[in-house]
Short mmCIF file of C-alpha atoms in Angstrom, two decimals:
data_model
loop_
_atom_site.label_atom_id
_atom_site.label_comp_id
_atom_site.label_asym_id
_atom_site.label_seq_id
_atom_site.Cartn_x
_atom_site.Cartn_y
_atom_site.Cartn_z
CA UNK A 1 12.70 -18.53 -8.07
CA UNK A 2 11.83 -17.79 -4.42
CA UNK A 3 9.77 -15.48 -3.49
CA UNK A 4 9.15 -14.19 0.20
CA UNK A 5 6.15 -12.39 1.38
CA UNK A 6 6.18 -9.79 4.39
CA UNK A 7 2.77 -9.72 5.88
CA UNK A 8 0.36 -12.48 5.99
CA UNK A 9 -3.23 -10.38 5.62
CA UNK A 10 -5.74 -10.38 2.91
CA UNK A 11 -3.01 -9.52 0.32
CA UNK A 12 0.30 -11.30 1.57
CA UNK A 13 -1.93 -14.51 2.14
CA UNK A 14 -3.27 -13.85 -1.73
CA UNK A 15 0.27 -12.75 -3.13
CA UNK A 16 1.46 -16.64 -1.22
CA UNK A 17 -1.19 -18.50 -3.17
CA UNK A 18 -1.11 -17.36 -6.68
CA UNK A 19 2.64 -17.78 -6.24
CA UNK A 20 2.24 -21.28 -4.90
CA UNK A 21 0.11 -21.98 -7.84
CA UNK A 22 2.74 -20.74 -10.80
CA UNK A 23 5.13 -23.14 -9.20
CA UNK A 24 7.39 -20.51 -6.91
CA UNK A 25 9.39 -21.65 -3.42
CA UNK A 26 7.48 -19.07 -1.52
CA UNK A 27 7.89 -18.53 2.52
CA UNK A 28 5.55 -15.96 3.97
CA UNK A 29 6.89 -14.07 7.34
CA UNK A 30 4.17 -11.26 9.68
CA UNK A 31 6.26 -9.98 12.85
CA UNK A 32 2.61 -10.17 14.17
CA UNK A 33 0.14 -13.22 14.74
CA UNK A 34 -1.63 -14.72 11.60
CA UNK A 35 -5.36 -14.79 11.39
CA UNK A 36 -6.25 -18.35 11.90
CA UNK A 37 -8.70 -18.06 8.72
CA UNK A 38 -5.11 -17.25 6.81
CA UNK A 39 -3.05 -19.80 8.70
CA UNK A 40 -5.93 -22.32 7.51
CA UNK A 41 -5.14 -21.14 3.70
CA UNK A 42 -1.10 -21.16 4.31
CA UNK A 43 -1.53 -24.60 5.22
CA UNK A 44 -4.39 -25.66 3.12
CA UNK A 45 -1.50 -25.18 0.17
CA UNK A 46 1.28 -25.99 2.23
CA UNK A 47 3.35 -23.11 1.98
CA UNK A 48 5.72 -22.38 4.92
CA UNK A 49 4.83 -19.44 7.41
CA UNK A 50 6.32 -17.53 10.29
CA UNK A 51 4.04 -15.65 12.77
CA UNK A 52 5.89 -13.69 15.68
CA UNK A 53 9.65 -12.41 14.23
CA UNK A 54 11.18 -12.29 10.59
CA UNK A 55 14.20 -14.64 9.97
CA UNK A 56 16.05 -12.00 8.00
CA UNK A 57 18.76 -14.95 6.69
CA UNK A 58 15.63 -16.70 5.21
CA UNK A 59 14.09 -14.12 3.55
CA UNK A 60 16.71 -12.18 2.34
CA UNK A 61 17.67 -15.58 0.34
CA UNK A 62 14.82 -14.64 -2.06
CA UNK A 63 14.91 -13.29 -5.24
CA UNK A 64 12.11 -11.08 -4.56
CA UNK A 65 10.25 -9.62 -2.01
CA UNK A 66 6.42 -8.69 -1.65
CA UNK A 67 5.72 -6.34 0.87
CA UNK A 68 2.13 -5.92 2.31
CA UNK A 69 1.26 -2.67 2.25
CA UNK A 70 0.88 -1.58 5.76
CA UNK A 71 4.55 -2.19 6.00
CA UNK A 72 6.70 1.06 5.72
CA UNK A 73 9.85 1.27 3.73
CA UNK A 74 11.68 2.24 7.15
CA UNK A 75 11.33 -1.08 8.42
CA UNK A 76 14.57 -2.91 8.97
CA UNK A 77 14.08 -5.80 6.76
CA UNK A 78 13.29 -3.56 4.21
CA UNK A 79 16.27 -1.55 4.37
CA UNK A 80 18.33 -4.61 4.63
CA UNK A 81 16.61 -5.99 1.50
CA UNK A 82 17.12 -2.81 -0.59
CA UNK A 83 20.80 -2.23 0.51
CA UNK A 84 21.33 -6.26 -0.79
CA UNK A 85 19.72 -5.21 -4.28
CA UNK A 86 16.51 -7.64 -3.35
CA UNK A 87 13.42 -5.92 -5.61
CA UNK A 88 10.78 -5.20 -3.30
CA UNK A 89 7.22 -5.07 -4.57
CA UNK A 90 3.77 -5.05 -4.03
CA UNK A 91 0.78 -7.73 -4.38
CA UNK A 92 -0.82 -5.45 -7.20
CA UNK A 93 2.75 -5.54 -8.89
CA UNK A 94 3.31 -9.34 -8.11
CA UNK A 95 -0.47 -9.92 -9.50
CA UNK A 96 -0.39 -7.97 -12.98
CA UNK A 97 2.07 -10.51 -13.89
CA UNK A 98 -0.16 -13.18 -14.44
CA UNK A 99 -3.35 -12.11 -16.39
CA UNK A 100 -3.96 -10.45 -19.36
CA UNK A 101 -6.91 -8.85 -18.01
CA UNK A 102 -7.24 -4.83 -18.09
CA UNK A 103 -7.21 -2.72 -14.74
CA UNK A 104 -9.06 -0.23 -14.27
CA UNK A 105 -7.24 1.20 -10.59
CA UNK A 106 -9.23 3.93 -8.64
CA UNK A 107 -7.35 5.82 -6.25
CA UNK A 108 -7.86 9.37 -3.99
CA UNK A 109 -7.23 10.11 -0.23
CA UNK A 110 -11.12 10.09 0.37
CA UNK A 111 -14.22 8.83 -2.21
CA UNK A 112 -12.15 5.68 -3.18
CA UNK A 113 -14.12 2.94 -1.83
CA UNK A 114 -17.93 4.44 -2.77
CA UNK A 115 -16.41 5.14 -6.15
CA UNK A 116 -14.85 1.38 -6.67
CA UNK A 117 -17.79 -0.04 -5.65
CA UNK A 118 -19.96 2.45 -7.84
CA UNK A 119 -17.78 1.42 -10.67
CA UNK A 120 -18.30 -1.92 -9.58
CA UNK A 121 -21.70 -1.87 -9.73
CA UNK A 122 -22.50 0.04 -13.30
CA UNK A 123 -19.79 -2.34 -15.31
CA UNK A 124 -21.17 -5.49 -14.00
CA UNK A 125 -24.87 -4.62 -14.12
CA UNK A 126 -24.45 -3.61 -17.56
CA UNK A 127 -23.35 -7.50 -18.26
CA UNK A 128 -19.72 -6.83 -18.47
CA UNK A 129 -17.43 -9.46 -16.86
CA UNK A 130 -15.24 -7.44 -14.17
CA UNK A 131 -14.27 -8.61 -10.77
CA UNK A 132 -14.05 -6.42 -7.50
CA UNK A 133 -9.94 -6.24 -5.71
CA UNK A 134 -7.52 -4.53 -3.83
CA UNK A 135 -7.80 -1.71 -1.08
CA UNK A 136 -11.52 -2.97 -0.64
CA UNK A 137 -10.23 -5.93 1.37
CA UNK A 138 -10.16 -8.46 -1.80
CA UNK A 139 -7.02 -10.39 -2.71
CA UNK A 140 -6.35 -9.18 -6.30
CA UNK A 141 -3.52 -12.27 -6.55
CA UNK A 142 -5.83 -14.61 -5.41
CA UNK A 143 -8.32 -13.57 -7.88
CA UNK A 144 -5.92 -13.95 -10.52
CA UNK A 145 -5.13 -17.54 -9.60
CA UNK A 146 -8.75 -18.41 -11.64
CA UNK A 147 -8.38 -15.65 -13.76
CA UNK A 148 -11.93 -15.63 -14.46
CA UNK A 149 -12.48 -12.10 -15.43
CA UNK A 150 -11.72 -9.66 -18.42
CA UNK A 151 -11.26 -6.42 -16.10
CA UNK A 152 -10.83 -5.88 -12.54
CA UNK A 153 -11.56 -2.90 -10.71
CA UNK A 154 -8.96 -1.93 -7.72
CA UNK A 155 -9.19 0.18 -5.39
CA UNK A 156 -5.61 1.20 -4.88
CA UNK A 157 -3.79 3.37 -1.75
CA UNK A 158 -0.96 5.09 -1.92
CA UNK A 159 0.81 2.45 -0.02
CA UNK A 160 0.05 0.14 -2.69
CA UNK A 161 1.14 2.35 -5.63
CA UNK A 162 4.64 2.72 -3.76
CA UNK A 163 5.73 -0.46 -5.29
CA UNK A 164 4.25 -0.73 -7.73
CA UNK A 165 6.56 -0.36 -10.84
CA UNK A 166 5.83 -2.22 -14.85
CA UNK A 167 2.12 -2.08 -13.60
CA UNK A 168 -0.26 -0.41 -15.97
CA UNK A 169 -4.09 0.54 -15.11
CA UNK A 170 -6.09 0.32 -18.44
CA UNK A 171 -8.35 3.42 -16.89
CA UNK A 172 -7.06 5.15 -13.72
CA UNK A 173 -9.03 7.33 -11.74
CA UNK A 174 -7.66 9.84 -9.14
CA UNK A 175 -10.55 11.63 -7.35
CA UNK A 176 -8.79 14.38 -4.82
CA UNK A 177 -5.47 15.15 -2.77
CA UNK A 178 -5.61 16.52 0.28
CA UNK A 179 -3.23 15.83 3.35
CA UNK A 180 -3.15 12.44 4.42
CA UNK A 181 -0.64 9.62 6.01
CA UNK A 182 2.09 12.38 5.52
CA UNK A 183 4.42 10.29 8.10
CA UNK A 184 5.11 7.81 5.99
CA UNK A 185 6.09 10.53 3.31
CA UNK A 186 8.23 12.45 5.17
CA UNK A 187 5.58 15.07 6.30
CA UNK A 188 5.85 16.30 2.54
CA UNK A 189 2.91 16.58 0.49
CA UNK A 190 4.54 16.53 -2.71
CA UNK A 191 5.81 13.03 -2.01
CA UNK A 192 2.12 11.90 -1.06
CA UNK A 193 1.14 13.54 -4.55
CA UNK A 194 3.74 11.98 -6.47
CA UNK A 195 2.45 8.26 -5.16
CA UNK A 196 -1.32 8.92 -5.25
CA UNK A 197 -0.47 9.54 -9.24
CA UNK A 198 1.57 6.80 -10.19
CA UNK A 199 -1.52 5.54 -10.66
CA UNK A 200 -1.19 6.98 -14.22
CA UNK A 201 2.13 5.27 -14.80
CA UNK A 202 2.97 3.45 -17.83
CA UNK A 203 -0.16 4.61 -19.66
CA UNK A 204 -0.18 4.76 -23.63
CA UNK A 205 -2.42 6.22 -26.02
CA UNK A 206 -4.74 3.57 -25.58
CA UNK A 207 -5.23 3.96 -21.83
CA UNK A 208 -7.25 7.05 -19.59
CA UNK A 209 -6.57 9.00 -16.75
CA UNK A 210 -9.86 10.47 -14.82
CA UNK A 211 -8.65 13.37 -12.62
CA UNK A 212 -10.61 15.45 -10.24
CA UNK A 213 -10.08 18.98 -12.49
CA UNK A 214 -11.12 21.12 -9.64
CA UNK A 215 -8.38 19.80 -7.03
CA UNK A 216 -5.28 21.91 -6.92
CA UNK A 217 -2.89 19.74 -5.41
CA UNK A 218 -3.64 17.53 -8.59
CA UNK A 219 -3.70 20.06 -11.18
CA UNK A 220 0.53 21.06 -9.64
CA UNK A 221 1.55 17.92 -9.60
CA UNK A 222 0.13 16.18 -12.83
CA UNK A 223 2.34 16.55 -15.50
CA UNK A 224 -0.04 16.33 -18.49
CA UNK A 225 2.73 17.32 -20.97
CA UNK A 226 4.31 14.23 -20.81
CA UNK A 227 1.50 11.88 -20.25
CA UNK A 228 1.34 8.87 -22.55
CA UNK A 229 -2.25 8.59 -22.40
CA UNK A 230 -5.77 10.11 -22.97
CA UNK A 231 -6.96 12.31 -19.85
CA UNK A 232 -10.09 12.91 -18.42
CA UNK A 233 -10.63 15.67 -16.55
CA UNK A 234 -13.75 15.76 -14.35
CA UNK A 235 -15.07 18.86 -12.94
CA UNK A 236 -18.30 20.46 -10.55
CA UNK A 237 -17.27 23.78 -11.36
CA UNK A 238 -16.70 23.90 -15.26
CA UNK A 239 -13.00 24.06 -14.79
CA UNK A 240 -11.46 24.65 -18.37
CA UNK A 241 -10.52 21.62 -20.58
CA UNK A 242 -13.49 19.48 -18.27
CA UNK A 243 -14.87 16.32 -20.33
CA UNK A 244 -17.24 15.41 -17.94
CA UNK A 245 -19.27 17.48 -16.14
CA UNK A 246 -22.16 17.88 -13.27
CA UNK A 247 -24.75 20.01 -14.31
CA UNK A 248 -27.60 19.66 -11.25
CA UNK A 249 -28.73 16.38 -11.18
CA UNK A 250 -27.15 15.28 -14.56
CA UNK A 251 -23.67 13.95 -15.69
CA UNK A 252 -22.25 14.77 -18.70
CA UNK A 253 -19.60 13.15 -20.56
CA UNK A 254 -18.38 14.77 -23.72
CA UNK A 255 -15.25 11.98 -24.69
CA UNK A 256 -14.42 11.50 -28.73
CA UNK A 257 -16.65 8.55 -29.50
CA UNK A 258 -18.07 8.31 -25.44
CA UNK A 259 -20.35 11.26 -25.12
CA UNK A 260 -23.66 11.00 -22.34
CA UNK A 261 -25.77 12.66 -20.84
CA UNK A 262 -27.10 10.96 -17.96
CA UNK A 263 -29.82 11.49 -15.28
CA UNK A 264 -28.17 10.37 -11.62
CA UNK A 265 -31.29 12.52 -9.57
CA UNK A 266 -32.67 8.72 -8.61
CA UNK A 267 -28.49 7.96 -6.90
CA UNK A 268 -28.90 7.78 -2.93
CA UNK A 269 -25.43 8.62 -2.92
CA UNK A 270 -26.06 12.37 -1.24
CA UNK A 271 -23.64 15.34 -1.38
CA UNK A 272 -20.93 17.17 -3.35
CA UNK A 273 -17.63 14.59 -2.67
CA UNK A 274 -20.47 12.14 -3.93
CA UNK A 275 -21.06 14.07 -7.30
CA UNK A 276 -17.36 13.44 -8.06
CA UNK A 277 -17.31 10.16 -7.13
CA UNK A 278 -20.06 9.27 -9.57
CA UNK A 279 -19.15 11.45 -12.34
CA UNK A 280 -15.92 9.90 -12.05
CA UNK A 281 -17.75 5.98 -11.84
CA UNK A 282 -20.13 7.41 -14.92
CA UNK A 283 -16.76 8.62 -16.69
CA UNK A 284 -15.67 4.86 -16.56
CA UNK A 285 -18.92 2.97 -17.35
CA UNK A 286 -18.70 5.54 -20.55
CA UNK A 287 -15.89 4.51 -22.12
CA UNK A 288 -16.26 0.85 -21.58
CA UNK A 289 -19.60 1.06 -23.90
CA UNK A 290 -22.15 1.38 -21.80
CA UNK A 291 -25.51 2.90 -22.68
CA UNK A 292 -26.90 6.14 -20.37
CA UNK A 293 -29.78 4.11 -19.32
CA UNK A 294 -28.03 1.08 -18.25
CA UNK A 295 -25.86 3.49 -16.09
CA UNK A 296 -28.97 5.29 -14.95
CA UNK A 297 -30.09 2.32 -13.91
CA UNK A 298 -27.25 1.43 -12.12
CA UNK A 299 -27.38 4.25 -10.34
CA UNK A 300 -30.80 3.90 -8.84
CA UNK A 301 -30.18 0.24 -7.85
CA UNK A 302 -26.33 1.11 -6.08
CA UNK A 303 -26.03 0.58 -2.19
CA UNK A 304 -23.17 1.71 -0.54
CA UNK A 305 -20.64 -0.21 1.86
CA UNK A 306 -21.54 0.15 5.77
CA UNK A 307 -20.51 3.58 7.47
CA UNK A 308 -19.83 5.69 4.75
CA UNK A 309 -23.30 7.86 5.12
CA UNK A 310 -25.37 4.92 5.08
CA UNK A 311 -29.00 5.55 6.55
CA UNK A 312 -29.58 3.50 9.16
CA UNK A 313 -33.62 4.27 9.53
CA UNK A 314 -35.91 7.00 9.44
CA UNK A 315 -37.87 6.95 12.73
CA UNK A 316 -40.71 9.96 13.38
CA UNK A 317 -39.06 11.95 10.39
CA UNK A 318 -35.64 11.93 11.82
CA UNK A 319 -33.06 9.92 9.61
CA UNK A 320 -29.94 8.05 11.57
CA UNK A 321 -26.68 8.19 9.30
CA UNK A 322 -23.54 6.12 10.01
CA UNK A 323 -20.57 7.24 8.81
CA UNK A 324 -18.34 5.84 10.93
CA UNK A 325 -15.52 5.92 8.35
CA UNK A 326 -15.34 9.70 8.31
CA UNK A 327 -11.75 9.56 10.52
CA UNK A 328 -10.61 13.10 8.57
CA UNK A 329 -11.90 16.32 8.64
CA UNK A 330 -12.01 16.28 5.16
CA UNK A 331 -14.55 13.06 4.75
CA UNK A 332 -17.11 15.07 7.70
CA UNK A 333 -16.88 18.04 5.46
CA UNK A 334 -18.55 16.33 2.89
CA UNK A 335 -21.23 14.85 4.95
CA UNK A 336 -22.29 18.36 6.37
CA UNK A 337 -21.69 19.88 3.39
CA UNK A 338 -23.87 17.12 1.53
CA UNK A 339 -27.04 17.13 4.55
CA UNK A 340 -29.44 19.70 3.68
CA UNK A 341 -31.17 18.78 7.21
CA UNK A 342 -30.78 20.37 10.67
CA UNK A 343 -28.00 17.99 12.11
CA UNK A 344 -27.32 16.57 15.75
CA UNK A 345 -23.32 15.21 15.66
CA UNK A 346 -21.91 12.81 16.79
CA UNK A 347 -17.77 13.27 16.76
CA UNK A 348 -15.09 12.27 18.72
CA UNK A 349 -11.90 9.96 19.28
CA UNK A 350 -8.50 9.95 18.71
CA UNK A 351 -8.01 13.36 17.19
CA UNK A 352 -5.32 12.86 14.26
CA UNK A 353 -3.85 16.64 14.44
CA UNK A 354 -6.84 17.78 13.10
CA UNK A 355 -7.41 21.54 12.00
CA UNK A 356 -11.26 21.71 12.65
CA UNK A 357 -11.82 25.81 11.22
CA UNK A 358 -11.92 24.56 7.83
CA UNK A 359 -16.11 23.22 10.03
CA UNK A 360 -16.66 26.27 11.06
CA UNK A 361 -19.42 27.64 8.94
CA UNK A 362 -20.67 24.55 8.48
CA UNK A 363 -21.45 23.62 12.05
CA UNK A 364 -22.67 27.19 12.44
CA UNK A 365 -25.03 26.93 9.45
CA UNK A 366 -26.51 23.22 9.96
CA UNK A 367 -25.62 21.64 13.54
CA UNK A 368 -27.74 22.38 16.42
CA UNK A 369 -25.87 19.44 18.70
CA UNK A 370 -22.52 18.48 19.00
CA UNK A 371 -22.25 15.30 21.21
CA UNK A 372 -18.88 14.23 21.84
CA UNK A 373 -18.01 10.39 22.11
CA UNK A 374 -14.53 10.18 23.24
CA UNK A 375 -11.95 9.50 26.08
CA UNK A 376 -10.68 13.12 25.52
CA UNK A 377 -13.02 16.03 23.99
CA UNK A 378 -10.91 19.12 24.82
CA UNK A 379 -9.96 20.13 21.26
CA UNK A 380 -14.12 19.39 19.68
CA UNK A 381 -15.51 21.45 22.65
CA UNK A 382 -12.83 24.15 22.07
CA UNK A 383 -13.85 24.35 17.97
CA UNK A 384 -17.45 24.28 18.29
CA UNK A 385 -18.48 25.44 22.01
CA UNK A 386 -19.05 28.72 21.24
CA UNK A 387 -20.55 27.96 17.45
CA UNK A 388 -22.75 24.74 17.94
CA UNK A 389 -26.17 25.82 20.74
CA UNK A 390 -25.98 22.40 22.58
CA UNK A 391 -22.56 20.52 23.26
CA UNK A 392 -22.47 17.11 25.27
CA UNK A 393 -19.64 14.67 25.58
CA UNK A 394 -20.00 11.10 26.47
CA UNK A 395 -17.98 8.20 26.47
CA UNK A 396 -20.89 5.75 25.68
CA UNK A 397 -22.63 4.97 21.97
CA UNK A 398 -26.06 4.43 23.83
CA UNK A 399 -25.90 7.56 25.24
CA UNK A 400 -24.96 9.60 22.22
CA UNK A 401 -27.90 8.29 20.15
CA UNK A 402 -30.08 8.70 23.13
CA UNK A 403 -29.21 12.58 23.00
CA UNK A 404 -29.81 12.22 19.55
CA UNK A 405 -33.50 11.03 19.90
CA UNK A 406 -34.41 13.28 22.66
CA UNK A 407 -32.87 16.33 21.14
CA UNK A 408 -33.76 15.88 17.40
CA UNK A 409 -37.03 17.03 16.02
CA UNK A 410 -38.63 16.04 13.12
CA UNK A 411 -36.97 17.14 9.71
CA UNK A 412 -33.46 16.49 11.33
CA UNK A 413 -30.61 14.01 10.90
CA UNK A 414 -28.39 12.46 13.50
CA UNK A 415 -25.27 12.12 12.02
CA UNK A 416 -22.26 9.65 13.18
CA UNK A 417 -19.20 11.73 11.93
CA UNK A 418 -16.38 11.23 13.85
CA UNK A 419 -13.53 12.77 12.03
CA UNK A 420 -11.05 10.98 14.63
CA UNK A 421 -9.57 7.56 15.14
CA UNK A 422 -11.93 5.04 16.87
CA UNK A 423 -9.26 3.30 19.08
CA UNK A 424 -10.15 4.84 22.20
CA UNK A 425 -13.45 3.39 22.87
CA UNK A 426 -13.18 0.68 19.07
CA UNK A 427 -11.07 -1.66 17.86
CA UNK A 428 -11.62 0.24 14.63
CA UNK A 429 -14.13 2.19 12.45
CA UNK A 430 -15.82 -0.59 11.51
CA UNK A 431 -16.96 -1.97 15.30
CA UNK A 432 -17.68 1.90 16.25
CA UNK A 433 -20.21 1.92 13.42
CA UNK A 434 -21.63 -1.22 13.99
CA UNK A 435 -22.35 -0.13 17.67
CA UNK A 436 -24.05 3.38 16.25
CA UNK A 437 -26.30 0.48 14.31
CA UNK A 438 -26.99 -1.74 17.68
CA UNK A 439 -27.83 1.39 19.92
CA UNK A 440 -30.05 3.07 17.19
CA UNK A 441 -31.95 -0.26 16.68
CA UNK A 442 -32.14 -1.13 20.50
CA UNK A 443 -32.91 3.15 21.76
CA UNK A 444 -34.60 4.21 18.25
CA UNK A 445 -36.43 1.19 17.01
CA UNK A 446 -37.06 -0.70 20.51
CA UNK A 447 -35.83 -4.25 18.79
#
């Protein structure tokens, strides 16, 4: 059979290997340049690789394609490939074929990573043998090439689920909808709802769905008539049919055969997207067996990945959050919502067509700076100038946390938010983040 792989990144590389190893005639093609780390692994295993253009003749001689995700189903080797009747599919798809190991897929427009990880974190403290894949940067093909574990977790985008066809999570998890990558869906919501839950396709009796009860967009699109498995409906606000529920600073799980009740007050995951994330990680750890302490404990000992509200330091009784991966509206709701503290933010960058009044009391209520870090603040000083008392715009990091020390007092938070895209002054979220961490060690903590 051959097999030809578009995109030669953490999951076309993976997709190249595992299919190398079961014996395939695989050719990988990227229309852009190759990480030399990946070139090193094409070549390590000898597998033929393009960098630059796609030879349409050669891969359109496969039997099958595997698209990387970031790849949209526009593209003109795509098209060409579906009018010619070649199946085009993802890594995740490609993967599932070669392991009898269950999946248990977590997928949402904004919680999925903290949750994965979460989830993570509770099924292999508890001693169960799970390994870590997908959206969160990890090869799930190359994984499967050693096919050392019983259950993966995968953090899955909707790009991902797109092809993704006789695939079957063992437990899927969608935590929330909201609006999101709508060009490559046609601007159509609907379409963005009906990928985000094929993540419940192909489920039997034997299988769960965790849904976010209290998100409407869910509730309209989930067809729970037809469903072949067992949902789970999670809820904050008691929403009718809920299984698992927050009541203050405990989770309760009230599943035939997997009830708990468990304590989460010691999590330093902070705020209300963060009480669905974990009642949706606690709703997993449940029904794989394990016991309300183990989870509790779990949750005490969890860290979170880098700028998504991680705490930098607390210096004089102000605290220094990065969460640089806040590029929505939606994920800086959360943090204000979730702060408690008097806030200095920091926002700013490529603005993504945001709609900013859904801030409005929040800023009024809890920020007393708004410093803007961007090539072009017009639209943040036009929200908030007339809500937030202090407004200053910058183009440098140093500067912004400078404000934030001299203008925070103690009690307060300075807050990297951004709800933009970093590109104008970053390469990505990632590098804006880790310069929030640089300037707050070199301004904050004099190292």
């Amino acid at each position: 059979m051959k097999l030809a792989i578009l995109g030669a990144g953490e999951s076309g590389v993976g997709a190249a290997l595992l299919a190398k190893a079961k014996g395939l005639d695989v050719f990988v093609s990227d229309m852009g340049q190759i990480k030399e780390a990946y070139k090193a692994k094409l070549a390590t295993a000898a597998i033929p690789y393009e960098e630059g253009t796609h030879t349409f003749e050669r891969i359109l001689a496969a039997n099958e394609i595997v698209k990387s995700p970031g790849i949209p189903d526009k593209a003109a080797i795509i098209q060409e490939a579906t009018q010619k009747g070649i199946p085009v599919i993802s890594e995740i798809e490609f993967a599932g074929r070669y392991t009898d190991a269950k999946f248990i897929c977590i997928t949402g427009t904004n919680g999925k990573t903290t949750t994965t990880l979460l989830t993570y974190h509770l099924l292999k403290s508890a001693g169960i043998n799970v390994g870590l894949a997908g959206n969160i940067g990890e090869s799930l093909a190359e994984k499967v090439i050693d096919n050392k574990h019983e259950y993966y977790v995968v953090e899955l985008s909707s790009f991902q689920l797109d092809n993704m066809y006789q695939f079957k999570a063992h437990i899927g998890v969608l935590l929330n909808i909201t609006p999101d990558h709508l060009d490559r869906y046609g601007y159509d919501l609907n379409k963005y709802a009906a990928s985000k839950l094929r993540i419940a396709q192909n489920m039997s009796g034997a299988d769960y769905f965790i849904y976010n009860n209290d998100d409407d967009i869910i509730r309209n699109a989930f067809d729970s008539a037809s469903f072949g498995g067992t949902t789970i409906p999670f809820s904050l606000q008691g929403a009718a049919g809920t299984k698992v529920l927050c009541e203050g600073t405990h989770v309760k799980v009230n599943v035939k055969f997997f009830e708990g009740d468990i304590d989460a007050s010691r999590s330093a995951l902070i705020g209300k997207h963060n009480q669905y994330n974990t009642m949706a990680a606690v709703a997993v750890a449940k029904l794989m067996g394990v016991e309300d302490s183990q989870i509790e404990k779990g949750l005490e000992t969890f860290e979170n990945a880098e700028h998504r509200l991680q705490v930098i330091t607390v210096s004089r009784e102000v605290t220094y959050i990065n969460d640089s991966k806040a590029t929505n509206v939606e994920a800086v709701y959360y943090a204000l919502e979730g702060i408690r503290q008097p806030i200095i933010w920091i926002a700013g960058g490529v603005d993504k067509g945001n709609d900013y009044s859904v801030l409005t009391e929040l800023a009024k209520e809890k920020v007393k700076v708004l410093v803007c870090l961007g090539k072009d603040n017009d639209k943040l000083k036009e929200a908030f100038g007339r809500i937030v008392p202090v407004v200053v715009e910058t183009t440098s990091i140093e500067y912004a946390v400078r404000m934030g020390k001299l203008l925070s007092t103690p009690g307060d938070v300075v807050l990297l938010s951004p709800a933009c895209a970093s590109f104008d002054l970053f390469n990505n979220y990632e590098h804006r983040g880790q310069r929030f961490r640089e300037a707050v060690e070199k301004i904050v903590l004099k190292k």
